[in-house]
Amino acid sequence: MTKIGLEIHCQLTKLESKLFCSCKANYREFKPNHNICPVCMGLPGSLPRLNQKAVKSATSIAMALSCETPEKIAFFRKNYFYPDLPKNFQITQLNVYGDMSVGGEGYVRVENKKIKIRRIQLEEDPGRIIYEGASERTKITLVDYNRAGTPLVEIVTDPDFESPRQVRVFLNILSDLLENLGVAEPGLEGAMRADGNVSIEGGSKVEIKNIGSFHDLEKALHFEITRQQSLSERDIEIAQETRHWDDRRKITISSRSKEEDQDYRYFLENDIPWVKIDQNTRDTLKENMPESISSKKERYVEKFDIAPQVAEIIASDKYYSKLFENAYSDQNAKDIANLITTDVIGFIDTKEKQQNSKITSKHLSDLIDAINSKIITRNSAKIALQEIMKSGKDTKDVLQEMDLGQVSDSSEIDAIISQIFEDEKQAVIDAKKRPETVNFLVGKVMQKTKGKADPVKTLELIKSKLNG
Ligand SMILES: [Zn+2]
């Protein structure tokens, strides 16, 4: 049986400052090495000062993942030398000697399977190493410390996954959950990263590091499982090792194990005393936690009779669920939900587009009102949406300016039908013989009226003309 475990790193991008100093957590806006100070550069004599909000954010992540959260937490030094680590140690957490990280013993449900969360720890992100050109052949390596000290949460799972596909489903659930909590923006470049470990029946555990995206993680896991299976079939021992994902060649390659198996000489970070997170704080965090995606979904399905797939799409995306929550009434909830999942999503399918869109909940409820009171057709609503997205103008004005009012006047539609019967003689003969081809004629009317003709009335009129 294949066993896969994950280590996910997620930056707390919604925080103002770094984990132990007042440099900005949002390092992305700065020129290289312009978001640094003596603390995050590890200069002698500087002392870390813990960002209390980071502890709270990390604790609420732990709570959302059904973890146990301790009364007090400790920080450790993980000692190693690497150019991106100015102090030569990383301040992180560990569950040893009776000390706890911000959370442990949680779980996430993935398609009826419980994936156990072993540990959640709060730590600092290192800086960034930038190679000029391909990393193997580079002559120049640059280090940018702007990221050093950014608050990072590491989530460690048990090896409970059975397939790369399950990993992907889990990561989607997890990133939606983190976004819903309002502590992270997993869509930002480098804000959420994952390493995996894989073992197959009878083999040792192999870790895969250096994976750039979730998409690559899935590929790396597939590659690694195939590699291990082929070794096993030839009776070659699978070595316990760390392998790196080579993004260019799409394979995993062995890293020199000596460097990886070093002893990190963990010891308590005495510059940061134990941090108490009392019951009161934890209760407040729990009370202020936003509604979870699964309970939101359930509510949509039960209260408004919205299809589970539709409810799932809306509930798991913060942007869509906000649009929905502020637009619905008991009467139009189902229509609003369908408008979002059939049309809005088609136009606003990336975080960037979500940010730039001028659509509001009021636009959506106005459009549904206009459709239901037969002022416009579904098709015109779609056209109006595109304009509203760009301009943010009032729905009424857009409908008027674009002349999108529905044509439901029988004599007007009848005149257009007569014209089309004249132009499409063969189609009329066909429709008389084979009634199922009538949609061609309906389509022609829609084309002529730019989608404004009332489709039900149009069909009725065409049918009666064919029979008459
Ligand atoms: Zn700093």
Short mmCIF file of C-alpha atoms and ligand atoms in Angstrom, two decimals:
data_model
loop_
_atom_site.label_atom_id
_atom_site.label_comp_id
_atom_site.label_asym_id
_atom_site.label_seq_id
_atom_site.Cartn_x
_atom_site.Cartn_y
_atom_site.Cartn_z
CA MET A 1 0.00 0.00 0.00
CA THR A 2 1.24 3.50 -0.82
CA LYS A 3 1.57 5.88 2.10
CA ILE A 4 2.01 9.59 1.62
CA GLY A 5 2.52 12.23 4.29
CA LEU A 6 2.81 15.99 3.91
CA GLU A 7 4.54 18.97 5.44
CA ILE A 8 2.80 22.14 4.42
CA HIS A 9 4.22 25.58 4.98
CA CYS A 10 1.83 28.47 4.95
CA GLN A 11 2.77 32.12 5.42
CA LEU A 12 0.50 34.21 7.64
CA THR A 13 0.22 36.87 4.96
CA LYS A 14 -2.55 38.81 6.67
CA LEU A 15 -0.26 39.92 9.49
CA GLU A 16 1.36 43.33 9.57
CA SER A 17 4.84 42.41 10.76
CA LYS A 18 7.35 39.58 10.84
CA LEU A 19 7.38 36.98 13.61
CA PHE A 20 10.08 38.51 15.82
CA CYS A 21 10.58 42.09 14.60
CA SER A 22 8.58 44.98 13.17
CA CYS A 23 9.68 44.55 9.54
CA LYS A 24 6.74 43.99 7.19
CA ALA A 25 5.28 40.53 6.78
CA ASN A 26 4.44 41.55 3.23
CA TYR A 27 8.01 41.42 1.91
CA ARG A 28 6.91 41.16 -1.71
CA GLU A 29 6.66 44.92 -2.25
CA PHE A 30 10.26 45.67 -1.36
CA LYS A 31 13.47 45.93 -3.34
CA PRO A 32 15.88 43.12 -2.34
CA ASN A 33 17.23 43.49 1.20
CA HIS A 34 15.11 46.55 1.97
CA ASN A 35 12.79 44.88 4.52
CA ILE A 36 15.36 43.93 7.15
CA CYS A 37 16.57 44.97 10.61
CA PRO A 38 19.15 43.81 13.17
CA VAL A 39 16.69 41.21 14.57
CA CYS A 40 15.79 39.42 11.35
CA MET A 41 19.42 39.72 10.19
CA GLY A 42 20.57 38.02 13.39
CA LEU A 43 23.03 40.76 14.33
CA PRO A 44 24.80 40.27 17.68
CA GLY A 45 22.94 41.73 20.63
CA SER A 46 19.55 41.87 18.91
CA LEU A 47 16.66 40.15 20.65
CA PRO A 48 13.49 38.64 19.19
CA ARG A 49 10.11 40.02 20.24
CA LEU A 50 7.25 37.66 19.54
CA ASN A 51 4.35 38.83 17.35
CA GLN A 52 1.34 37.97 19.55
CA LYS A 53 -1.07 38.13 16.63
CA ALA A 54 0.91 35.42 14.87
CA VAL A 55 0.37 33.14 17.87
CA LYS A 56 -3.36 33.83 17.69
CA SER A 57 -3.55 33.22 13.93
CA ALA A 58 -1.62 29.96 14.26
CA THR A 59 -3.84 28.87 17.14
CA SER A 60 -6.99 29.52 15.14
CA ILE A 61 -5.57 27.43 12.29
CA ALA A 62 -4.98 24.65 14.82
CA MET A 63 -8.56 24.99 16.07
CA ALA A 64 -9.99 24.95 12.53
CA LEU A 65 -8.10 21.70 11.95
CA SER A 66 -9.66 20.18 15.10
CA CYS A 67 -6.32 20.16 16.92
CA GLU A 68 -5.70 20.23 20.62
CA THR A 69 -4.28 23.59 21.59
CA PRO A 70 -2.08 23.82 24.69
CA GLU A 71 -2.14 26.30 27.54
CA LYS A 72 1.47 27.31 26.91
CA ILE A 73 3.87 26.97 24.03
CA ALA A 74 7.64 27.03 23.68
CA PHE A 75 10.05 27.92 20.89
CA PHE A 76 13.18 26.03 19.89
CA ARG A 77 16.32 26.76 17.95
CA LYS A 78 16.90 24.52 14.98
CA ASN A 79 20.60 24.87 14.24
CA TYR A 80 21.94 24.63 10.74
CA PHE A 81 24.02 26.69 8.39
CA TYR A 82 22.60 27.89 5.12
CA PRO A 83 23.09 31.23 3.37
CA ASP A 84 19.38 32.10 3.56
CA LEU A 85 19.43 31.79 7.35
CA PRO A 86 21.26 34.80 8.79
CA LYS A 87 21.21 33.65 12.45
CA ASN A 88 22.46 30.13 11.57
CA PHE A 89 19.43 28.80 13.40
CA GLN A 90 15.72 28.94 12.74
CA ILE A 91 13.31 29.70 15.57
CA THR A 92 10.64 27.04 15.37
CA GLN A 93 8.62 24.71 17.58
CA LEU A 94 8.86 21.09 18.59
CA ASN A 95 6.80 18.65 20.60
CA VAL A 96 9.43 17.34 23.00
CA TYR A 97 10.26 17.43 26.68
CA GLY A 98 6.58 18.01 27.44
CA ASP A 99 6.58 21.25 25.46
CA MET A 100 4.01 21.80 22.81
CA SER A 101 3.70 23.63 19.55
CA VAL A 102 0.52 25.65 18.87
CA GLY A 103 -1.45 22.54 18.03
CA GLY A 104 -1.46 18.79 17.53
CA GLU A 105 -3.63 15.70 17.13
CA GLY A 106 -6.09 17.19 14.66
CA TYR A 107 -7.66 15.91 11.47
CA VAL A 108 -9.24 16.88 8.17
CA ARG A 109 -11.90 14.83 6.44
CA VAL A 110 -11.06 14.06 2.82
CA GLU A 111 -13.78 12.11 1.03
CA ASN A 112 -14.83 10.22 4.17
CA LYS A 113 -11.24 9.51 5.14
CA LYS A 114 -9.74 11.12 8.21
CA ILE A 115 -6.31 12.60 7.49
CA LYS A 116 -4.57 13.10 10.82
CA ILE A 117 -2.76 16.32 11.56
CA ARG A 118 0.21 15.38 13.70
CA ARG A 119 1.44 18.84 14.56
CA ILE A 120 1.09 22.52 13.75
CA GLN A 121 4.01 24.77 14.53
CA LEU A 122 4.76 28.43 14.28
CA GLU A 123 8.16 29.35 12.87
CA GLU A 124 10.05 31.89 10.82
CA ASP A 125 10.55 31.70 7.08
CA PRO A 126 14.17 31.92 5.87
CA GLY A 127 15.33 34.38 3.22
CA ARG A 128 15.38 33.62 -0.48
CA ILE A 129 18.26 32.35 -2.54
CA ILE A 130 18.20 33.39 -6.16
CA TYR A 131 20.36 31.65 -8.72
CA GLU A 132 21.27 33.46 -11.88
CA GLY A 133 20.32 30.95 -14.56
CA ALA A 134 20.04 27.21 -13.96
CA SER A 135 20.96 26.31 -10.38
CA GLU A 136 23.51 23.61 -11.35
CA ARG A 137 25.52 25.86 -13.62
CA THR A 138 25.07 29.21 -11.92
CA LYS A 139 28.13 31.36 -11.25
CA ILE A 140 26.25 33.95 -9.25
CA THR A 141 23.97 33.26 -6.30
CA LEU A 142 22.08 36.12 -4.67
CA VAL A 143 20.44 36.22 -1.26
CA ASP A 144 17.44 38.36 -0.46
CA TYR A 145 16.63 38.56 3.26
CA ASN A 146 13.33 40.43 2.89
CA ARG A 147 11.45 37.19 3.59
CA ALA A 148 13.64 36.17 6.56
CA GLY A 149 11.48 36.11 9.70
CA THR A 150 8.11 36.08 7.95
CA PRO A 151 5.56 34.21 10.11
CA LEU A 152 5.10 30.70 8.84
CA VAL A 153 2.86 27.88 10.01
CA GLU A 154 3.99 24.34 9.37
CA ILE A 155 1.30 21.69 9.20
CA VAL A 156 2.50 18.10 9.45
CA THR A 157 0.18 15.22 8.55
CA ASP A 158 0.45 11.52 9.30
CA PRO A 159 1.22 9.35 6.26
CA ASP A 160 -2.51 8.81 5.74
CA PHE A 161 -2.83 9.58 2.03
CA GLU A 162 -3.12 6.67 -0.35
CA SER A 163 -2.80 8.49 -3.65
CA PRO A 164 -1.51 11.76 -5.15
CA ARG A 165 -5.09 12.58 -6.08
CA GLN A 166 -6.14 12.43 -2.42
CA VAL A 167 -3.28 14.81 -1.64
CA ARG A 168 -4.58 17.27 -4.21
CA VAL A 169 -8.13 17.16 -2.79
CA PHE A 170 -6.73 17.70 0.70
CA LEU A 171 -4.61 20.67 -0.36
CA ASN A 172 -7.60 22.29 -2.02
CA ILE A 173 -9.66 21.84 1.14
CA LEU A 174 -6.81 23.15 3.28
CA SER A 175 -6.14 26.25 1.19
CA ASP A 176 -9.86 27.12 1.10
CA LEU A 177 -9.97 26.66 4.87
CA LEU A 178 -6.96 28.91 5.47
CA GLU A 179 -8.39 31.57 3.22
CA ASN A 180 -11.79 31.33 4.87
CA LEU A 181 -10.12 31.86 8.25
CA GLY A 182 -8.74 35.14 6.96
CA VAL A 183 -5.16 34.40 8.04
CA ALA A 184 -3.54 33.55 4.73
CA GLU A 185 -3.71 34.05 0.98
CA PRO A 186 -2.66 30.69 -0.42
CA GLY A 187 -2.92 32.07 -3.96
CA LEU A 188 0.05 34.42 -3.47
CA GLU A 189 3.29 33.24 -5.03
CA GLY A 190 5.27 31.21 -2.48
CA ALA A 191 2.69 31.71 0.29
CA MET A 192 1.84 28.01 0.54
CA ARG A 193 4.39 25.29 -0.14
CA ALA A 194 4.39 21.57 0.49
CA ASP A 195 6.93 18.76 0.80
CA GLY A 196 5.86 15.14 0.63
CA ASN A 197 7.11 11.79 1.88
CA VAL A 198 6.29 8.54 0.15
CA SER A 199 6.69 4.88 0.96
CA ILE A 200 5.30 1.78 -0.71
CA GLU A 201 4.67 -1.62 0.89
CA GLY A 202 7.89 -2.89 2.46
CA GLY A 203 10.00 0.12 1.47
CA SER A 204 11.67 2.95 3.37
CA LYS A 205 10.30 6.44 3.55
CA VAL A 206 11.55 8.88 0.93
CA GLU A 207 11.13 12.61 1.36
CA ILE A 208 10.67 14.90 -1.60
CA LYS A 209 11.61 18.53 -1.20
CA ASN A 210 11.97 21.64 -3.31
CA ILE A 211 8.53 21.48 -4.90
CA GLY A 212 7.34 24.73 -6.40
CA SER A 213 3.59 24.21 -6.71
CA PHE A 214 0.79 21.84 -5.74
CA HIS A 215 0.59 20.82 -9.37
CA ASP A 216 4.26 19.80 -9.30
CA LEU A 217 3.78 18.03 -5.97
CA GLU A 218 1.21 15.74 -7.55
CA LYS A 219 3.59 15.03 -10.44
CA ALA A 220 6.51 14.45 -8.07
CA LEU A 221 4.48 12.01 -5.99
CA HIS A 222 3.41 10.10 -9.11
CA PHE A 223 7.00 9.92 -10.30
CA GLU A 224 8.25 8.78 -6.90
CA ILE A 225 5.65 6.02 -6.52
CA THR A 226 6.48 4.66 -9.99
CA ARG A 227 10.22 4.82 -9.24
CA GLN A 228 9.82 2.94 -5.96
CA GLN A 229 7.54 0.33 -7.51
CA SER A 230 9.99 -0.34 -10.29
CA LEU A 231 12.87 -0.74 -7.79
CA SER A 232 10.75 -3.07 -5.71
CA GLU A 233 9.84 -5.22 -8.74
CA ARG A 234 13.54 -5.68 -9.46
CA ASP A 235 14.24 -6.50 -5.81
CA ILE A 236 16.39 -3.41 -5.34
CA GLU A 237 16.26 -1.90 -1.89
CA ILE A 238 14.57 1.51 -1.62
CA ALA A 239 16.96 3.71 0.34
CA GLN A 240 15.67 6.05 2.99
CA GLU A 241 16.69 9.43 1.62
CA THR A 242 15.70 12.94 0.68
CA ARG A 243 15.15 13.61 -2.98
CA HIS A 244 14.74 16.89 -4.77
CA TRP A 245 12.18 17.54 -7.48
CA ASP A 246 13.83 18.62 -10.69
CA ASP A 247 11.25 20.89 -12.22
CA ARG A 248 12.94 20.98 -15.61
CA ARG A 249 13.36 17.23 -16.11
CA LYS A 250 10.21 16.34 -14.12
CA ILE A 251 11.99 13.71 -12.04
CA THR A 252 13.14 13.38 -8.43
CA ILE A 253 16.88 13.21 -7.80
CA SER A 254 18.77 12.04 -4.74
CA SER A 255 20.31 14.76 -2.59
CA ARG A 256 23.52 14.00 -0.76
CA SER A 257 22.14 12.40 2.37
CA LYS A 258 24.98 13.57 4.65
CA GLU A 259 23.74 17.12 4.43
CA GLU A 260 20.16 16.17 5.09
CA ASP A 261 20.55 13.76 7.99
CA GLN A 262 22.37 16.23 10.15
CA ASP A 263 21.49 16.68 13.77
CA TYR A 264 19.82 20.03 14.19
CA ARG A 265 20.76 20.20 17.88
CA TYR A 266 17.39 21.52 18.86
CA PHE A 267 17.37 23.42 22.12
CA LEU A 268 14.97 25.79 23.82
CA GLU A 269 15.04 29.38 22.57
CA ASN A 270 15.72 31.11 25.86
CA ASP A 271 15.29 34.59 24.35
CA ILE A 272 11.57 33.89 24.17
CA PRO A 273 9.98 32.79 27.43
CA TRP A 274 7.12 30.27 27.42
CA VAL A 275 4.06 31.85 25.93
CA LYS A 276 0.78 31.40 27.78
CA ILE A 277 -2.39 31.10 25.76
CA ASP A 278 -5.00 31.09 28.51
CA GLN A 279 -8.46 29.56 28.30
CA ASN A 280 -10.05 32.96 27.92
CA THR A 281 -7.96 33.81 24.84
CA ARG A 282 -8.69 30.42 23.33
CA ASP A 283 -12.42 30.78 23.97
CA THR A 284 -12.44 34.20 22.34
CA LEU A 285 -10.56 32.86 19.32
CA LYS A 286 -13.05 30.04 18.98
CA GLU A 287 -16.04 32.36 19.25
CA ASN A 288 -14.66 34.74 16.64
CA MET A 289 -13.83 32.02 14.17
CA PRO A 290 -15.69 32.44 10.87
CA GLU A 291 -18.28 29.83 9.96
CA SER A 292 -16.55 26.77 8.52
CA ILE A 293 -16.90 25.91 4.84
CA SER A 294 -18.65 22.62 5.57
CA SER A 295 -21.27 24.17 7.84
CA LYS A 296 -21.80 26.96 5.31
CA LYS A 297 -22.38 24.36 2.62
CA GLU A 298 -24.82 22.45 4.79
CA ARG A 299 -26.72 25.63 5.57
CA TYR A 300 -27.06 26.53 1.88
CA VAL A 301 -28.33 23.07 1.01
CA GLU A 302 -30.76 22.76 3.89
CA LYS A 303 -32.14 26.25 4.06
CA PHE A 304 -32.36 27.10 0.38
CA ASP A 305 -32.49 23.69 -1.26
CA ILE A 306 -29.44 24.57 -3.34
CA ALA A 307 -27.78 21.63 -5.14
CA PRO A 308 -24.84 20.29 -3.07
CA GLN A 309 -22.31 20.84 -5.89
CA VAL A 310 -23.44 24.45 -6.30
CA ALA A 311 -23.37 25.01 -2.52
CA GLU A 312 -19.89 23.51 -2.36
CA ILE A 313 -18.50 25.84 -5.02
CA ILE A 314 -19.92 28.94 -3.34
CA ALA A 315 -19.13 27.96 0.25
CA SER A 316 -15.50 27.07 -0.42
CA ASP A 317 -14.61 30.38 -2.06
CA LYS A 318 -14.58 33.43 0.16
CA TYR A 319 -15.31 35.83 -2.69
CA TYR A 320 -18.32 33.97 -4.06
CA SER A 321 -19.77 33.22 -0.64
CA LYS A 322 -19.56 36.88 0.30
CA LEU A 323 -21.33 37.86 -2.92
CA PHE A 324 -23.99 35.27 -2.19
CA GLU A 325 -24.43 36.04 1.50
CA ASN A 326 -25.12 39.71 0.82
CA ALA A 327 -27.39 39.13 -2.16
CA TYR A 328 -29.78 36.40 -1.18
CA SER A 329 -33.28 36.58 0.22
CA ASP A 330 -35.52 33.62 0.99
CA GLN A 331 -37.12 34.00 -2.42
CA ASN A 332 -34.11 34.39 -4.68
CA ALA A 333 -31.34 32.39 -2.97
CA LYS A 334 -31.44 29.53 -5.44
CA ASP A 335 -31.42 31.87 -8.45
CA ILE A 336 -28.55 33.92 -7.05
CA ALA A 337 -26.55 30.75 -6.39
CA ASN A 338 -27.12 29.55 -9.94
CA LEU A 339 -26.25 32.92 -11.43
CA ILE A 340 -22.95 32.83 -9.54
CA THR A 341 -22.02 29.28 -10.54
CA THR A 342 -23.13 29.48 -14.16
CA ASP A 343 -22.19 33.03 -15.18
CA VAL A 344 -20.19 34.95 -12.59
CA ILE A 345 -17.60 32.19 -12.19
CA GLY A 346 -17.10 32.10 -15.95
CA PHE A 347 -16.03 35.75 -15.97
CA ILE A 348 -14.32 35.97 -12.58
CA ASP A 349 -12.30 32.79 -12.31
CA THR A 350 -9.03 34.06 -10.83
CA LYS A 351 -8.15 35.89 -7.63
CA GLU A 352 -6.88 38.77 -9.72
CA LYS A 353 -10.18 39.10 -11.57
CA GLN A 354 -12.01 38.87 -8.24
CA GLN A 355 -10.00 41.80 -6.98
CA ASN A 356 -10.64 43.90 -10.07
CA SER A 357 -14.31 43.08 -10.51
CA LYS A 358 -16.78 45.82 -9.67
CA ILE A 359 -19.69 43.43 -9.24
CA THR A 360 -21.58 43.76 -5.97
CA SER A 361 -24.21 41.64 -4.31
CA LYS A 362 -26.81 44.28 -5.17
CA HIS A 363 -26.05 43.88 -8.86
CA LEU A 364 -26.78 40.17 -8.58
CA SER A 365 -30.09 40.58 -6.76
CA ASP A 366 -31.14 43.33 -9.20
CA LEU A 367 -30.32 41.09 -12.16
CA ILE A 368 -32.30 38.18 -10.72
CA ASP A 369 -35.24 40.54 -10.05
CA ALA A 370 -35.06 41.72 -13.66
CA ILE A 371 -34.98 38.14 -14.99
CA ASN A 372 -37.83 36.98 -12.77
CA SER A 373 -40.05 39.91 -13.64
CA LYS A 374 -39.30 39.28 -17.32
CA ILE A 375 -37.61 42.60 -17.91
CA ILE A 376 -34.56 40.82 -19.34
CA THR A 377 -33.66 37.32 -20.52
CA ARG A 378 -31.03 35.09 -18.92
CA ASN A 379 -28.88 35.75 -21.93
CA SER A 380 -29.10 39.52 -21.54
CA ALA A 381 -28.22 39.17 -17.86
CA LYS A 382 -25.00 37.52 -18.95
CA ILE A 383 -24.19 40.41 -21.29
CA ALA A 384 -25.05 42.95 -18.57
CA LEU A 385 -22.81 41.12 -16.07
CA GLN A 386 -19.76 41.62 -18.27
CA GLU A 387 -20.38 45.34 -18.43
CA ILE A 388 -21.14 45.65 -14.70
CA MET A 389 -17.94 43.81 -13.89
CA LYS A 390 -15.93 46.47 -15.70
CA SER A 391 -17.86 49.64 -14.89
CA GLY A 392 -19.69 48.84 -11.66
CA LYS A 393 -22.60 50.93 -12.96
CA ASP A 394 -26.09 50.51 -11.62
CA THR A 395 -27.91 47.50 -13.10
CA LYS A 396 -30.83 49.60 -14.29
CA ASP A 397 -28.55 52.02 -16.13
CA VAL A 398 -26.60 49.21 -17.78
CA LEU A 399 -29.80 47.53 -19.01
CA GLN A 400 -31.02 50.81 -20.42
CA GLU A 401 -27.74 51.93 -21.97
CA MET A 402 -27.16 48.56 -23.61
CA ASP A 403 -30.81 48.28 -24.64
CA LEU A 404 -31.13 44.86 -23.07
CA GLY A 405 -34.84 44.99 -22.25
CA GLN A 406 -36.59 41.75 -23.10
CA VAL A 407 -38.74 41.69 -26.21
CA SER A 408 -41.95 40.00 -25.13
CA ASP A 409 -44.38 41.85 -27.33
CA SER A 410 -45.94 39.14 -29.51
CA SER A 411 -46.41 41.25 -32.61
CA GLU A 412 -42.79 42.39 -32.48
CA ILE A 413 -41.50 38.82 -32.17
CA ASP A 414 -43.99 37.65 -34.79
CA ALA A 415 -42.63 40.14 -37.32
CA ILE A 416 -39.09 38.86 -36.75
CA ILE A 417 -40.26 35.25 -37.11
CA SER A 418 -41.95 36.02 -40.44
CA GLN A 419 -38.70 37.53 -41.71
CA ILE A 420 -36.75 34.44 -40.62
CA PHE A 421 -39.27 32.05 -42.19
CA GLU A 422 -38.68 33.99 -45.40
CA ASP A 423 -34.87 33.76 -45.12
CA GLU A 424 -34.62 30.17 -43.93
CA LYS A 425 -37.05 28.32 -46.17
CA GLN A 426 -35.23 24.98 -45.96
CA ALA A 427 -35.08 25.12 -42.14
CA VAL A 428 -38.83 25.74 -42.05
CA ILE A 429 -39.47 22.66 -44.23
CA ASP A 430 -37.13 20.63 -41.98
CA ALA A 431 -38.84 21.82 -38.82
CA LYS A 432 -42.21 20.81 -40.17
CA LYS A 433 -40.92 17.30 -40.86
CA ARG A 434 -38.74 16.96 -37.79
CA PRO A 435 -40.02 19.12 -34.90
CA GLU A 436 -36.79 18.57 -32.93
CA THR A 437 -34.94 20.86 -35.37
CA VAL A 438 -37.10 23.82 -34.36
CA ASN A 439 -34.32 25.12 -32.09
CA PHE A 440 -32.44 26.30 -35.15
CA LEU A 441 -35.22 28.78 -35.85
CA VAL A 442 -35.42 29.83 -32.20
CA GLY A 443 -31.68 30.44 -32.36
CA LYS A 444 -32.10 32.65 -35.41
CA VAL A 445 -34.67 34.80 -33.58
CA MET A 446 -32.32 35.12 -30.62
CA GLN A 447 -29.50 36.10 -32.95
CA LYS A 448 -31.62 38.77 -34.58
CA THR A 449 -32.82 40.18 -31.24
CA LYS A 450 -29.36 39.84 -29.65
CA GLY A 451 -30.79 37.38 -27.14
CA LYS A 452 -33.54 39.71 -26.04
CA ALA A 453 -36.60 37.78 -27.24
CA ASP A 454 -38.55 35.95 -24.57
CA PRO A 455 -37.49 32.36 -25.38
CA VAL A 456 -40.71 30.72 -24.19
CA LYS A 457 -42.92 33.05 -26.18
CA THR A 458 -40.65 32.73 -29.23
CA LEU A 459 -40.93 28.94 -29.24
CA GLU A 460 -44.69 29.13 -28.83
CA LEU A 461 -45.07 31.55 -31.75
CA ILE A 462 -42.78 29.56 -34.05
CA LYS A 463 -44.66 26.35 -33.30
CA SER A 464 -48.02 27.87 -34.00
CA LYS A 465 -46.70 29.38 -37.26
CA LEU A 466 -45.30 25.99 -38.34
CA ASN A 467 -48.61 24.29 -37.63
CA GLY A 468 -50.68 27.08 -39.13
ZN ZN B 1 13.33 42.72 10.87
#
